[in-house]
Amino acid sequence: MPTPGVAFPRDTYNVGIICALATEKAAAVAILDKRHERLPPALGDVSDYTFGTIGAHRVVIACLPAGMKGKASAAVVAQDMMRSFSIRIGLMVGIAGGVWSEDVDVRLGDVIVSQPTGQHGGVVQFDFGKTEAGGSSRRTGTLNKPPRELLSALQGLQAEHLLRRPELEQHLAKMLSEYPAMEDEGFVRPGNDRDELFEADYDHESGKTCKNCDRSRVVQRDERLHHRPRVHYGNIASGDQVMKDGRTRDRIAQQEEVICFEMEAAGLMDSFPCLVIRGVCDYADSHKNKRWQPYAAATAAAYAREFLLWMPATEVAKIRPALEATDANSISVVYIPLPKNHQFIGRQRALETLHQKLFTARDCQKLAVVGLGGIGKTQVVLSFAYTVMEQQRDVSIFWVPAVSAETFERAMREIAKKLGIRTAADKNEEVKEVVKAYLSGPQAGKWLLIVDNADDMHVVEKLLPYLPYSADGSVIFTTRTTAVAQQLVGSNTIELVKLQPDEANQLLTHALNRKEFLQETSVVTDFFEELDYVPLAITQAAAYLNINTNLSIAEYLRLIRGTDDDKACLLSKEIRDHTRYEQSSNAIARTWIVSFEQIQERDSEAADLLRFIACIEWKDIPHSILPPIVPEARMLEAIGTLSSYAFVSKRTDGMAYEMHRLVHLACWIWLRENGKLHDTQLRVVAHLAAIFPTAENHRNRATWRAYTPHAARVRKQHEHDGCGVEAREASQLYYNVGCCLQVDGRIKEALQWLHHSCRFRAALAEDHPDRLESQWVLALAHIANGQTKEAIHMLEQVVTIEKTSLAEDHPDRLASQYALARAYEANGQTKEAIQIIEQVITIQKKTSLAEDHPSRLVSQLELALAYRANRQTKEGIQLLEQVVTIYKETSLAEEHPSRIVSQYELALAYGANGQTKEAIYLLEQIVTIQKTSLAEDHPDRLASQYALVMAYIENGQTKEGIQLLDHIVTI
């Protein structure tokens, strides 16, 4: 058996073999003369490779990922292989379903090699759909021929085989002699009696074998004089589904002159220069089974060896690397998440300038389209992108929104998918680095990258390190601020200004429902003048006119001219302050103020919603966070009013709303300048305090996660602008948010919120329940953050105050003592902790608290932990077993944190006591439950998995432990 020898540089491996199944790869590995040491994976390549030599060829072998058959998966593996190695020729080696005919006597175990025949290039691509009994299929196209060099060598080998027999049997014998175990795995010929071809219209009866099938329906064929596998050359049919219907098989075979069916080759022929070599394992009908698969894989591998021994390595070395060859004729990759705007008009000069600078003169590789929000930057670049896509098909196009790090990362993941790049784990940093590396290399060819909405330099600065650079690449930024444009591209900017009159007229014609208004040309001209020919202003005004059917353009003009110009100036000024514009358009301000005031006059409930949304985040607004309006139909009408002005839109997934960001800002300023901001903020805080979920019910997790960004917006505005808020309601809101964040494991954030809550409540008497409650929860957060001394200091104060203000059996007093015990234990003061908890439990037993009361169970749990820390392991286990048993008998869901914690701690205690199997049993249950209840990177989930790793290793289950540990490290 060949054993792995030395490793060689990756650029010396010129032959690539791709298999779809482990059986196929095993056969391919077995034909190697020598095996080499494995090389470390290249960046972004997660395929598993085997290295070695056949004759003078250095060969690398890859297999498709488990459970991922088909042409798409094959294409990804091929791309990875070509990027990682200097592959010059490729072989797709494996099994297939054969087509017998009187002209081509295909038998099980024979070898079929792709060779251009008739109108096809050796592989025919089909979209089979379902190909069960009676199923239909449809050919979708043909594919490239194998490279000329491979076909020349193939012709020569065929000629040689006319002079002497193929040496397939010798190669098979060598395989079995070096790997005797392969005989036990079925890599030997099953026998003639098992090679049965049933009539095409006779379907399989039942069972894994054909023992129940009617032998009278077996096709009678001449018996071969020998059992040597024969080699057939011709077209191979390739599709996404397994062919297992005799009627469909014969129909397609007759139409397209194919002699076998498989699933991967169609993904390779246009991108991976290769021959397809298939061993026949069945007849592509309903009688197919796996009995012949190992032997068929072996015969295909034997032919691959014979072919490589025939083709000189010196000739292979002369062939252009596959990646370069495919790149020279590659089809571009396009990722544009926005549909083409078929109503886009005008901006011809800007479009011509873009094309001139980037593709004609090529006097720059980066430029920015800059202009006021709503001026049409995105639409101009979108139109340009689609024009490039249609007219320059050798240019790949990628669109990346830079609104935030999240939108950028999401787009980079999508681009990675489009490029067929896979990473070892779904890590944002790795995805961004791999995409950058790929686009920066020669294999990417020509590309255009659009970075849209690069408005915030603080966000953009974090994204710039991940933007690629290539002599064949170009980047367009769109931004609202000239300051950002200057930092990104210097003087290479295209400034978008207001529309030309004819462009504005075309836009209004598209946007306005009542076309008769356009006949009043002088009024329409005045209308454009007042709106400053800004696209967004025109579409907003048109939306206003469409919803207010009793209003004409002339009356709309009267409303604009009747408003206070000072308001419009102030609105423009604030926009400039908050978005860092050097200049802004008053026309948009006037349009939106008119709309705000009109909504206020005609739909007070919609106006209430408008004001509320202006004080929370502009995006990801859950329906449930909005102040209720009854009946529900009226609520939907109010939202419809805002939607009709294009102020609010429903997110594409239908789960939340968004307000246009600039509208959101303009409305907030409008409230402030009209003296309504303070009252609105008070109502917003009161509403959020009333509806924000409590952390006690973990089923509310999804809700509090959706609400938290909006509460954060309120807090940020209070801190930034000093807007007064009602202390009682603000403290309650901050308290609830802090508690929820603590449950989510976001301890540092929780500390900030809880500090604010304590600050609000500091004015209360020192023994006020709310003040003590905030201090108590803040102390728990300090414990979780490892700040045990701060926690002890705070809790000792709370406990001291409650000794004089509360009865000894009061739940709050007991909870504070319990928390202090936790802090002592965390600080290593185990004896003090035990003393306090034993006192608490004694008091609880005296009261009427049932043994399954949460407070009593929590105290027992903490005492058990203290016992364990004090090396009183048996006492700790006894208590924990009691707690776990009681929790199981309660109505708490199995994923409830209290129940999970008790089981986790019992598992740790078992482990410390040498009861490893009991620990593993509990930890496996916990890990399974947390897969669906906690985020993948939640500290509690990771802790449970790590504890299970330690238990596995302690129990001698090293393989399971390492596998789980790799998963943890990846996360």
XYZ file of C-alpha atoms in Angstrom, residues 398-402 449-454 475-478:
15
model
C -21.042 43.576 -7.943
C -23.261 45.852 -5.852
C -22.472 46.501 -2.184
C -24.631 48.740 0.055
C -22.472 50.612 2.581
C -17.830 47.251 -7.993
C -20.531 49.697 -6.859
C -20.394 50.819 -3.217
C -23.774 52.447 -2.706
C -24.776 54.859 0.099
C -21.245 55.512 1.340
C -15.138 51.142 -8.241
C -18.037 53.598 -8.119
C -19.086 55.129 -4.814
C -22.372 56.942 -4.278
